Coordinates of C-alpha atoms in Angstrom, one line a residue:
M87 CA 30.1 -13.7 36.2
L88 CA 27.7 -16.1 34.6
S89 CA 29.7 -16.0 31.4
D90 CA 32.7 -17.5 33.2
S91 CA 30.9 -20.9 32.8
A92 CA 31.4 -20.5 29.0
R93 CA 34.8 -18.7 28.9
K94 CA 37.0 -19.3 31.9
G95 CA 39.5 -22.1 32.7
F96 CA 41.6 -24.3 30.5
E97 CA 38.7 -26.7 30.0
R98 CA 36.8 -23.9 28.2
A99 CA 39.5 -23.6 25.5
P100 CA 37.1 -25.0 22.8
H101 CA 34.5 -22.4 23.9
R102 CA 36.9 -19.6 23.7
S103 CA 38.0 -20.8 20.3
L104 CA 34.4 -20.3 19.1
F105 CA 34.4 -16.8 20.6
R106 CA 37.6 -16.0 18.7
A107 CA 35.8 -17.1 15.6
L108 CA 33.4 -14.3 16.4
G109 CA 36.3 -11.9 16.4
H110 CA 36.6 -11.6 20.2
T111 CA 40.0 -10.5 21.6
T112 CA 41.7 -11.9 24.6
E113 CA 40.8 -8.7 26.5
E114 CA 37.1 -9.1 25.6
M115 CA 37.1 -12.6 27.0
S116 CA 37.4 -11.2 30.5
R117 CA 34.7 -8.6 30.2
P118 CA 31.0 -9.1 30.9
L119 CA 29.0 -10.7 28.1
I120 CA 25.8 -8.7 27.4
G121 CA 23.0 -10.2 25.4
I122 CA 20.9 -8.0 23.1
A123 CA 17.6 -9.5 22.2
H124 CA 15.9 -7.6 19.3
A125 CA 13.0 -8.1 16.9
H126 CA 14.4 -6.4 13.9
S127 CA 12.8 -7.4 10.6
S128 CA 11.8 -6.0 7.2
I129 CA 8.1 -7.0 7.5
V130 CA 7.1 -5.0 10.7
P131 CA 7.1 -1.1 10.3
G132 CA 7.7 -0.8 14.1
H133 CA 10.8 -3.0 13.8
M134 CA 12.3 -2.1 10.5
H135 CA 14.8 0.3 12.1
L136 CA 15.7 -1.7 15.2
N137 CA 19.1 -2.6 13.7
Q138 CA 20.1 1.0 14.2
L139 CA 19.1 0.8 17.9
V140 CA 21.1 -2.4 18.2
D141 CA 24.2 -0.6 17.0
A142 CA 23.6 2.2 19.4
V143 CA 23.1 -0.1 22.3
K144 CA 26.3 -2.0 21.4
A145 CA 28.2 1.3 21.4
G146 CA 26.8 2.1 24.9
I147 CA 27.8 -1.4 26.2
Y148 CA 31.3 -1.0 24.8
M149 CA 31.6 2.4 26.4
G150 CA 30.5 0.8 29.7
G151 CA 33.1 -1.9 29.5
G152 CA 31.0 -4.8 28.3
V153 CA 31.0 -7.1 25.2
P154 CA 27.7 -7.1 23.3
A155 CA 26.2 -10.0 21.4
D156 CA 22.9 -9.6 19.7
F157 CA 20.3 -12.2 18.6
G158 CA 16.9 -11.9 17.0
V159 CA 13.4 -13.0 17.9
I160 CA 10.2 -13.2 15.9
G161 CA 7.6 -10.4 15.8
V162 CA 4.1 -10.2 14.4
C163 CA 2.7 -7.0 12.9
D164 CA -0.8 -7.0 14.3
G165 CA -2.0 -4.6 11.6
I166 CA -0.8 -6.9 8.7
A167 CA -2.1 -10.0 10.6
M168 CA -5.5 -8.5 11.3
N169 CA -8.8 -10.2 10.2
H170 CA -7.3 -13.4 8.7
E171 CA -5.6 -16.5 10.0
G172 CA -2.5 -14.5 10.8
M173 CA -4.1 -12.9 13.9
K174 CA -4.4 -16.3 15.5
Y175 CA -0.7 -16.3 15.8
S176 CA -0.2 -12.9 17.4
L177 CA -0.8 -13.7 21.1
V178 CA 0.8 -17.1 20.6
S179 CA 4.0 -15.4 19.7
R180 CA 4.3 -13.7 23.1
E181 CA 5.0 -17.1 24.8
T182 CA 7.3 -18.1 22.0
I183 CA 9.3 -14.8 22.3
A184 CA 9.7 -15.3 26.1
D185 CA 10.8 -18.9 25.6
S186 CA 13.3 -18.0 22.8
V187 CA 14.9 -15.2 24.9
E188 CA 15.2 -17.6 27.9
I189 CA 16.8 -20.3 25.6
M190 CA 19.4 -17.9 24.1
V191 CA 20.4 -16.4 27.5
R192 CA 20.8 -19.6 29.3
A193 CA 22.5 -21.4 26.4
H194 CA 25.1 -18.7 26.0
A195 CA 25.6 -17.7 29.6
F196 CA 25.0 -14.0 29.2
D197 CA 25.7 -11.8 32.3
A198 CA 23.0 -9.3 31.5
L199 CA 20.4 -8.5 28.9
V200 CA 19.2 -5.5 26.8
L201 CA 15.8 -6.1 25.2
I202 CA 14.8 -4.2 22.0
P203 CA 11.1 -4.7 21.1
N204 CA 8.5 -2.3 19.8
C205 CA 5.2 -3.9 18.9
D206 CA 2.2 -5.5 20.6
K207 CA 3.3 -8.9 21.8
I208 CA 7.1 -8.4 21.6
V209 CA 7.2 -6.0 24.5
P210 CA 5.3 -8.2 27.0
G211 CA 7.1 -11.3 25.7
M212 CA 10.5 -9.7 26.4
L213 CA 9.4 -8.5 29.8
M214 CA 8.1 -11.9 30.7
A215 CA 11.6 -13.3 29.8
A216 CA 13.3 -10.7 31.9
A217 CA 11.2 -11.5 34.9
R218 CA 11.7 -15.3 34.4
L219 CA 15.5 -15.0 33.9
N220 CA 16.1 -12.4 36.7
I221 CA 19.5 -11.3 35.5
P222 CA 20.1 -7.5 35.1
A223 CA 17.9 -6.5 32.2
I224 CA 16.6 -3.3 30.6
I225 CA 14.2 -2.4 27.8
I226 CA 14.7 0.1 25.0
S227 CA 11.8 0.1 22.5
G228 CA 11.8 1.3 18.9
G229 CA 9.6 4.2 19.6
P230 CA 6.3 5.4 18.1
M231 CA 5.5 6.4 14.5
L232 CA 4.8 10.0 13.7
A233 CA 1.1 10.7 13.0
G234 CA 0.2 11.1 9.3
R235 CA -1.7 14.0 7.8
H236 CA -4.9 13.8 5.8
H237 CA -6.8 16.9 4.7
G238 CA -4.6 19.0 7.1
Q239 CA -5.5 16.9 10.1
P240 CA -3.4 14.3 12.0
T241 CA -4.3 10.7 11.3
D242 CA -3.1 7.1 11.9
L243 CA -3.7 3.5 11.1
A244 CA -7.0 3.3 13.1
K245 CA -8.5 5.8 10.8
V246 CA -7.8 3.6 7.8
F247 CA -9.5 0.6 9.4
E248 CA -12.5 2.8 10.2
A249 CA -12.5 4.2 6.7
V250 CA -13.2 0.7 5.4
G251 CA -16.5 0.8 7.2
T252 CA -17.1 4.4 5.9
V253 CA -16.6 3.1 2.3
G254 CA -19.0 0.2 3.1
A255 CA -21.6 2.7 4.2
G256 CA -21.2 4.7 1.0
K257 CA -19.8 7.8 2.9
M258 CA -16.4 7.7 1.3
D259 CA -15.2 6.8 -2.2
L260 CA -12.2 4.6 -3.1
D261 CA -10.0 7.5 -4.2
E262 CA -10.2 9.1 -0.8
L263 CA -9.6 5.8 0.9
E264 CA -6.4 5.4 -1.2
E265 CA -5.3 8.9 -0.3
L266 CA -5.8 8.1 3.4
E267 CA -4.0 4.8 3.0
Q268 CA -1.0 6.5 1.5
N269 CA -0.7 9.1 4.3
A270 CA -1.7 7.4 7.5
C271 CA 1.6 5.7 8.4
P272 CA 4.4 8.1 7.3
T273 CA 7.4 6.7 9.2
C274 CA 8.8 3.7 10.9
G275 CA 7.8 3.0 14.5
S276 CA 4.8 1.6 16.5
C277 CA 1.5 3.0 15.2
A278 CA 1.0 6.5 16.4
G279 CA -1.9 6.3 18.9
M280 CA -2.2 4.9 22.3
F281 CA -2.7 1.4 20.9
T282 CA -1.3 -1.7 22.5
A283 CA 2.3 -1.3 21.4
N284 CA 2.7 2.3 22.7
S285 CA 0.6 1.4 25.8
M286 CA 3.0 -1.4 26.7
N287 CA 6.1 0.8 25.9
C288 CA 4.8 3.5 28.2
L289 CA 4.0 1.0 31.0
T290 CA 7.4 -0.5 30.7
E291 CA 8.7 2.9 31.7
S292 CA 6.2 3.2 34.6
L293 CA 7.1 -0.4 35.7
G294 CA 10.7 0.9 36.1
M295 CA 12.1 -1.4 33.4
A296 CA 13.1 1.3 30.9
L297 CA 14.7 4.7 31.0
P298 CA 12.5 7.8 31.0
G299 CA 11.5 8.6 27.4
N300 CA 11.3 5.0 26.3
G301 CA 7.5 5.2 25.8
T302 CA 7.2 8.4 23.8
I303 CA 10.3 9.5 22.0
P304 CA 9.4 9.1 18.3
A305 CA 11.2 6.4 16.4
V306 CA 12.7 8.8 13.9
Y307 CA 14.1 11.2 16.4
S308 CA 17.9 11.1 17.1
K309 CA 17.0 11.3 20.8
R310 CA 15.9 7.6 20.4
L311 CA 19.5 6.7 19.4
V312 CA 20.9 8.7 22.3
L313 CA 18.5 6.8 24.6
A314 CA 19.7 3.5 23.2
K315 CA 23.4 4.4 23.9
Q316 CA 22.4 5.4 27.4
T317 CA 20.6 2.1 27.8
G318 CA 23.7 0.3 26.7
M319 CA 25.8 2.1 29.3
K320 CA 23.1 1.7 32.0
I321 CA 23.0 -2.1 31.7
M322 CA 26.6 -2.2 32.8
E323 CA 25.7 -0.2 35.9
L324 CA 22.8 -2.5 36.6
L325 CA 25.2 -5.5 36.3
Y326 CA 27.8 -4.0 38.6
K327 CA 25.1 -3.0 41.2
D328 CA 23.3 -6.4 40.8
I329 CA 20.0 -4.7 40.1
T330 CA 17.7 -7.4 38.7
P331 CA 14.1 -7.5 37.5
G332 CA 13.2 -9.2 40.8
K333 CA 14.2 -6.1 42.6
I334 CA 12.2 -3.8 40.2
L335 CA 9.1 -5.8 39.5
T336 CA 7.3 -5.7 42.8
P337 CA 3.7 -5.2 44.0
G338 CA 4.4 -1.5 44.2
S339 CA 5.8 -1.2 40.6
L340 CA 2.8 -3.2 39.3
E341 CA 0.5 -0.8 41.1
N342 CA 2.4 2.1 39.5
A343 CA 1.9 0.6 36.1
L344 CA -1.8 0.2 36.6
T345 CA -2.1 3.7 37.9
V346 CA -0.3 5.2 34.9
D347 CA -2.4 2.8 32.6
M348 CA -5.6 4.4 34.0
A349 CA -4.2 8.0 33.7
L350 CA -3.1 7.5 30.1
G351 CA -6.2 5.6 28.8
C352 CA -4.2 2.6 27.5
S353 CA -5.3 -0.4 25.5
S354 CA -7.4 -3.1 27.2
N355 CA -4.7 -5.6 26.2
T356 CA -2.4 -4.1 28.8
L357 CA -4.3 -6.1 31.5
L358 CA -3.7 -9.3 29.6
H359 CA 0.0 -8.6 29.4
L360 CA 0.5 -7.1 32.9
A361 CA -1.1 -10.3 34.3
A362 CA 1.3 -12.5 32.4
I363 CA 4.3 -10.4 33.4
A364 CA 3.2 -10.5 37.0
H365 CA 2.8 -14.2 36.8
E366 CA 6.5 -14.6 35.7
A367 CA 7.6 -12.3 38.5
G368 CA 5.7 -14.4 41.1
L369 CA 3.1 -11.7 41.6
E370 CA -0.7 -11.7 40.9
L371 CA -2.8 -9.1 39.1
Q372 CA -6.3 -9.3 40.6
L373 CA -8.9 -7.9 38.3
E374 CA -10.9 -6.5 41.2
R375 CA -7.9 -4.3 42.0
V376 CA -8.1 -2.8 38.6
N377 CA -11.5 -1.3 39.3
T378 CA -10.3 0.1 42.7
I379 CA -7.4 1.9 40.9
S380 CA -9.5 3.0 38.0
G381 CA -12.0 4.4 40.5
R382 CA -9.5 6.7 42.2
I383 CA -7.3 7.6 39.2
P384 CA -8.6 10.3 36.9
R385 CA -7.8 10.0 33.2
L386 CA -5.3 12.8 32.4
C387 CA -4.8 12.1 28.7
H388 CA -7.0 11.8 25.6
L389 CA -5.0 10.1 22.9
S390 CA -6.0 8.4 19.7
P391 CA -8.2 6.4 19.1
A392 CA -10.4 8.0 21.8
G393 CA -9.0 11.5 21.4
P394 CA -7.1 13.9 19.0
F395 CA -3.6 13.5 20.3
H396 CA -0.8 11.2 19.4
L397 CA 2.4 9.9 21.0
E398 CA 4.5 12.7 19.6
D399 CA 2.2 15.2 21.4
L400 CA 2.6 13.3 24.7
D401 CA 6.3 13.3 24.2
A402 CA 6.4 17.1 23.6
A403 CA 4.3 17.6 26.8
G404 CA 6.9 15.7 28.9
G405 CA 6.0 12.1 28.3
V406 CA 5.3 9.4 30.8
S407 CA 7.4 11.2 33.4
A408 CA 5.2 14.3 33.3
V409 CA 2.1 12.1 33.8
M410 CA 3.8 10.3 36.7
K411 CA 4.9 13.7 38.2
E412 CA 1.3 14.9 38.2
L413 CA 0.1 11.7 39.8
D414 CA 2.8 11.9 42.4
R415 CA 1.6 15.4 43.3
Q416 CA -1.2 13.8 45.2
N417 CA 0.7 10.8 46.4
L418 CA -0.9 8.4 43.9
L419 CA 2.3 6.5 43.2
D420 CA 4.6 4.3 45.2
R421 CA 7.6 6.6 45.2
H422 CA 10.0 4.1 46.7
C423 CA 10.1 1.6 43.8
L424 CA 13.5 0.9 42.4
T425 CA 14.0 1.5 38.6
V426 CA 16.6 0.7 35.9
T427 CA 18.0 4.2 36.4
G428 CA 19.4 2.8 39.6
R429 CA 17.3 5.3 41.5
L430 CA 13.9 5.3 43.0
V431 CA 10.8 6.7 41.3
E432 CA 10.8 9.8 43.5
D433 CA 14.4 10.6 42.4
N434 CA 13.5 10.1 38.7
L435 CA 10.6 12.6 38.9
Q436 CA 12.5 15.5 40.4
G437 CA 13.4 17.1 37.1
S438 CA 10.3 16.0 35.2
A439 CA 8.0 18.6 33.4
P440 CA 4.7 19.5 35.1
A441 CA 1.3 18.7 33.4
D442 CA 0.7 21.1 30.5
G443 CA -3.0 21.2 31.1
N444 CA -3.8 20.3 27.5
V445 CA -2.2 17.0 26.4
I446 CA -1.7 16.1 30.1
K447 CA -4.5 17.5 32.2
T448 CA -4.1 18.2 35.9
L449 CA -5.7 16.1 38.6
E450 CA -8.1 18.9 39.4
S451 CA -9.3 19.2 35.8
P452 CA -9.0 15.8 34.2
Y453 CA -10.5 14.5 31.0
A454 CA -12.5 12.1 33.0
P455 CA -12.9 11.4 36.8
E456 CA -12.1 7.7 36.4
G457 CA -9.3 5.7 34.7
G458 CA -9.4 4.5 31.1
L459 CA -10.2 0.8 31.8
A460 CA -12.9 -1.0 33.7
I461 CA -13.5 -4.6 34.6
L462 CA -17.1 -5.9 34.4
F463 CA -18.5 -8.9 36.2
G464 CA -21.9 -10.6 36.0
N465 CA -23.5 -13.8 34.9
L466 CA -22.2 -13.4 31.4
A467 CA -18.6 -12.9 32.7
P468 CA -18.3 -14.5 36.1
D469 CA -14.5 -14.3 36.0
G470 CA -14.5 -10.8 34.5
C471 CA -14.1 -8.9 31.2
V472 CA -12.5 -5.6 30.2
V473 CA -13.7 -2.5 28.5
K474 CA -11.7 0.6 27.5
Q475 CA -14.3 2.9 29.0
S476 CA -12.4 6.0 27.9
A477 CA -13.3 5.2 24.3
V478 CA -17.1 4.5 25.0
A479 CA -19.6 7.1 24.0
P480 CA -21.5 8.4 27.1
E481 CA -24.9 7.1 25.8
M482 CA -23.4 3.6 25.6
R483 CA -22.1 3.4 29.1
R484 CA -25.5 1.9 30.0
H485 CA -27.2 -0.1 27.3
R486 CA -29.7 -2.9 26.8
G487 CA -30.2 -4.6 23.6
P488 CA -30.9 -7.9 21.7
A489 CA -28.0 -10.3 21.1
R490 CA -26.8 -10.9 17.6
I491 CA -24.8 -14.1 17.7
F492 CA -21.6 -14.9 15.7
D493 CA -19.3 -17.8 16.1
S494 CA -16.4 -16.1 14.4
E495 CA -15.0 -12.7 13.6
E496 CA -15.5 -13.3 9.8
E497 CA -19.3 -13.9 10.3
A498 CA -19.6 -10.7 12.4
T499 CA -17.6 -8.6 9.9
Q500 CA -19.8 -9.8 7.0
A501 CA -22.9 -8.9 8.9
I502 CA -21.7 -5.4 9.6
L503 CA -20.6 -4.6 6.1
S504 CA -23.8 -6.1 4.6
G505 CA -25.9 -3.8 6.8
A506 CA -27.5 -6.5 8.9
I507 CA -26.6 -4.8 12.2
E508 CA -29.0 -2.2 13.5
P509 CA -28.8 0.5 16.2
G510 CA -29.3 -1.0 19.6
D511 CA -27.9 -4.4 18.8
V512 CA -25.4 -6.2 21.0
M513 CA -23.0 -8.3 18.9
V514 CA -21.7 -11.4 20.5
I515 CA -18.6 -12.8 18.8
R516 CA -17.7 -16.1 20.5
Y517 CA -15.3 -19.1 20.2
E518 CA -12.5 -16.5 19.7
G519 CA -10.9 -16.9 23.1
P520 CA -7.4 -18.1 23.9
K521 CA -8.5 -21.8 23.5
G522 CA -11.4 -21.4 21.1
G523 CA -9.8 -19.1 18.5
P524 CA -7.3 -20.4 19.1
G525 CA -5.1 -17.4 19.9
M526 CA -7.7 -14.8 21.1
R527 CA -7.8 -12.7 17.9
E528 CA -8.1 -8.9 18.0
M529 CA -11.4 -7.6 16.6
L530 CA -10.2 -4.3 15.0
T531 CA -11.9 -5.0 11.7
P532 CA -15.4 -5.3 13.0
T533 CA -15.1 -2.5 15.6
A534 CA -13.5 -0.2 13.0
A535 CA -16.3 -1.0 10.5
I536 CA -18.9 -0.2 13.1
A537 CA -17.2 3.1 13.9
G538 CA -16.7 3.9 10.2
M539 CA -20.4 3.4 9.6
G540 CA -21.3 5.7 12.4
L541 CA -22.7 3.0 14.7
D542 CA -20.1 3.1 17.5
A543 CA -22.4 5.1 19.7
K544 CA -25.4 2.7 18.9
V545 CA -24.0 -0.8 18.8
A546 CA -22.1 -2.9 21.4
L547 CA -19.6 -5.7 20.7
L548 CA -18.9 -8.5 23.2
T549 CA -16.3 -11.2 22.7
D550 CA -14.2 -13.8 24.5
G551 CA -11.5 -12.6 22.1
R552 CA -9.7 -9.3 22.3
F553 CA -10.0 -5.8 20.9
S554 CA -7.2 -3.9 19.4
G555 CA -5.8 -0.9 21.2
A556 CA -7.0 1.1 18.2
T557 CA -10.6 0.1 18.9
R558 CA -13.2 2.6 20.1
G559 CA -16.8 2.2 21.1
A560 CA -18.7 -0.1 23.5
S561 CA -16.3 -3.0 22.9
I562 CA -16.1 -5.5 25.7
G563 CA -13.5 -8.3 25.5
H564 CA -11.6 -11.0 27.4
I565 CA -15.0 -12.4 28.6
S566 CA -14.2 -15.3 30.9
P567 CA -14.8 -18.1 31.0
E568 CA -14.6 -18.3 27.3
A569 CA -17.2 -20.1 25.2
M570 CA -14.9 -23.0 24.3
D571 CA -14.7 -23.8 28.0
G572 CA -18.4 -23.8 28.4
G573 CA -18.7 -20.2 29.6
V574 CA -22.1 -18.5 29.5
M575 CA -21.0 -16.9 26.2
A576 CA -21.7 -20.3 24.7
L577 CA -25.3 -20.3 25.9
V578 CA -26.4 -17.0 24.5
E579 CA -29.1 -17.2 21.8
E580 CA -30.3 -14.8 19.2
D581 CA -32.5 -12.0 20.6
D582 CA -31.6 -12.7 24.3
E583 CA -31.5 -9.4 26.1
I584 CA -28.0 -8.3 27.3
E585 CA -27.5 -5.4 29.7
I586 CA -24.3 -3.4 29.9
D587 CA -23.8 -1.1 32.9
I588 CA -20.2 0.2 32.9
P589 CA -20.7 2.5 35.9
A590 CA -21.9 -0.4 38.0
R591 CA -19.2 -2.7 36.5
L592 CA -21.9 -5.2 35.4
L593 CA -22.5 -7.3 32.3
T594 CA -25.7 -9.3 32.5
L595 CA -27.5 -11.8 30.3
R596 CA -31.2 -11.3 31.0
V597 CA -32.2 -14.9 30.9
D598 CA -33.6 -17.0 33.8
E599 CA -31.0 -19.2 35.4
A600 CA -33.2 -22.3 34.9
V601 CA -33.3 -21.6 31.2
L602 CA -29.5 -21.3 31.1
E603 CA -29.2 -24.6 33.0
T604 CA -31.3 -26.3 30.4
R605 CA -29.1 -24.8 27.7
R606 CA -26.0 -25.9 29.6
Q607 CA -27.2 -29.5 29.7
N608 CA -27.8 -29.4 25.9
W609 CA -24.5 -27.7 25.0
L610 CA -22.0 -29.7 23.1
Q611 CA -18.4 -28.4 23.0
P612 CA -17.5 -27.9 19.3
P613 CA -14.4 -29.6 18.0
P614 CA -11.1 -27.7 18.1
K615 CA -10.6 -25.5 15.1
V616 CA -6.9 -26.5 15.0
T617 CA -5.3 -29.6 16.4
S618 CA -1.8 -29.6 14.9
G619 CA 1.2 -27.3 14.9
V620 CA 1.8 -24.4 17.3
L621 CA -1.8 -23.4 17.4
G622 CA -3.0 -26.9 18.3
R623 CA -0.4 -27.0 21.1
Y624 CA -1.3 -23.5 22.3
A625 CA -5.0 -24.4 22.5
R626 CA -4.2 -27.4 24.7
L627 CA -1.9 -25.5 27.0
V628 CA -3.4 -22.0 27.4
G629 CA -5.3 -20.8 30.4
S630 CA -7.9 -18.2 31.0
A631 CA -7.7 -14.6 29.8
A632 CA -8.7 -13.6 33.3
R633 CA -5.2 -14.7 34.4
G634 CA -3.3 -13.3 31.4
A635 CA -3.7 -16.3 29.0
V636 CA -0.5 -17.8 30.3
F637 CA 0.1 -21.5 30.0
K638 CA -1.7 -23.7 32.6
E639 CA 0.5 -25.1 35.3
E640 CA 1.2 -28.8 35.1

C-alpha cells in the first residue's frame, strides 16, 4: 500500500505517533488510508451540506475496511462572484484545486481517494487531480438544488439574473423582484438547472467516475446520503481491484461524455473542462470532433435555462442512466468502457429506466435533431469558439449585424441597461479571455439582462470570455485566439459587419483581409490588467481556451 511509506517499519515510529495523535488505533495502522477531498464551506449554497456527505462517505469506508481522512479545498460560488472582480478567480480556482488535492494526497501517502465537489470549477478541478494522481478514485457530488416556486411555476437562479434586465426595462417592479429573489433558491445544492455545475456532475457519471445517480439525485434527498455511503464502500473495492482513473478515463469514455453532453444540452463550459481533464489523462479533445458528435446525437432533454425542466425532473425520469440507455438503444455509446461500479457501461445500463418521452425524449422523437453544443470556426475564431445552440432562438441561428465593441463586461452591461443596444446588434466583449481577463469571466449578467429585456432573440453576444451555463440566447464564447493574444477579436471595430451561421458552423467578420492586416500592424497589445498575485501568475501561465485553458507546457 502507498500508505506503508508513512506508517510501516520501525523507522516510521514518529509518523505513527502522529497518527495516534489523530486517534488511530494499532488496528487502523494496517488498514488502507483513504483520503476524502471535499469543498465544504458556509459561503457556497452548493457546498454548505457537504460535511454530511463526508460523514456518510467515512461510514462507507469504515464498513469497507478502510480508514478515512478528510481534508478541504477551496470553492468559489460563481453566482456570488458574478459580475465583479470575484469572477476573475473562478476558473483560476480549478487549477488551484487540482494542485491542492495532488499536494495533500502525495504528502500524506493516501492509498485511494474520494472526491466530494458540487459546483462549477470544483468538479473539473477534482477530476483533473484524479487523472493526474492515477490512484483509485471516485466522485460523489453534493447534488442539485430543488427548483423554487414563483407564481405557481418552477424557477431558479437564472430567472433572478434575467429579472434584473426585466426591471431595467420597466417590465417588473422591485417588489416582484424581491419576491422572486426570496423563492428562487429554496434548498442547498448546485443551482437547479442544467448549468455548469450540474452539467459537470452529470458528465462525471457518464465518464464512469461516479456511481449512477450522482448527477441528478437532489441534495436534500436521503438517497444522496445512501449514495455517499455506497461510494465509501465502493472505493475500497476499487482499491482492492486496482481500478484507477487511467483505466476509466479513455478515448471511449471521453466520447461517451461528449455524447451525453449533446443529448442533455449541457453548459458550454463543459468543453473547457473536458479538454482540461483529457489533458491530465494524456488524451486530447479535438474541437472538430465535438461537431461530429453533435451532428449525430439528437438532443433528448430540454432543461433550464433553455427549457422548463429541472434536475429533479430528470432524476425522477431515470437520470443520466436513462439518457444513456436511450442512446445505447441505437449503439451510440461505447458499451465496453470500465466505470467505478467495477463493471462496464453495458452492465450498468441493464436495469436502467427507459426514456419517458417527456423529460427524456426518444431518439425517434427528440427535442432537436442535433446536440446541445456547436463549435464555430471562421476568420473571427480560427481556433474555434463554442455556442450552446440548444438555447438559441431559431431566428438567431443565422444572423448578420453591426458590431458593438466593449473592452470589458462592465462596459457591456452598462450599455445594455442604459438602452444603448438595439435589435440586430452583435455585441463584442473582448479582453476577457483566460489571459486578458485574466480568468475568463462568465458573462451571465449581460446575457441575463439581454434576456430579461426581451432581446435574446434579437441580439447576439460574442466574447473571448465565457458564458454561464445559465445563459440563453445567441451567446458565443471561448473565441480563440483571444484578443489579448492578438486574435482577430482585437481588430474588430464599431459597425463592422459580423455574420453568425450556426448551421454552417461559421463565425465571420465581414472585413477585407487587407484591411485587417493594416489594423493588425497598428494594434498595440494593452498592458496586463493584473501583474501580481495569483491572477498575475495565472495570466502569465495560462494557455488557449481552445485547449481547455490549462497551463502552457514549459
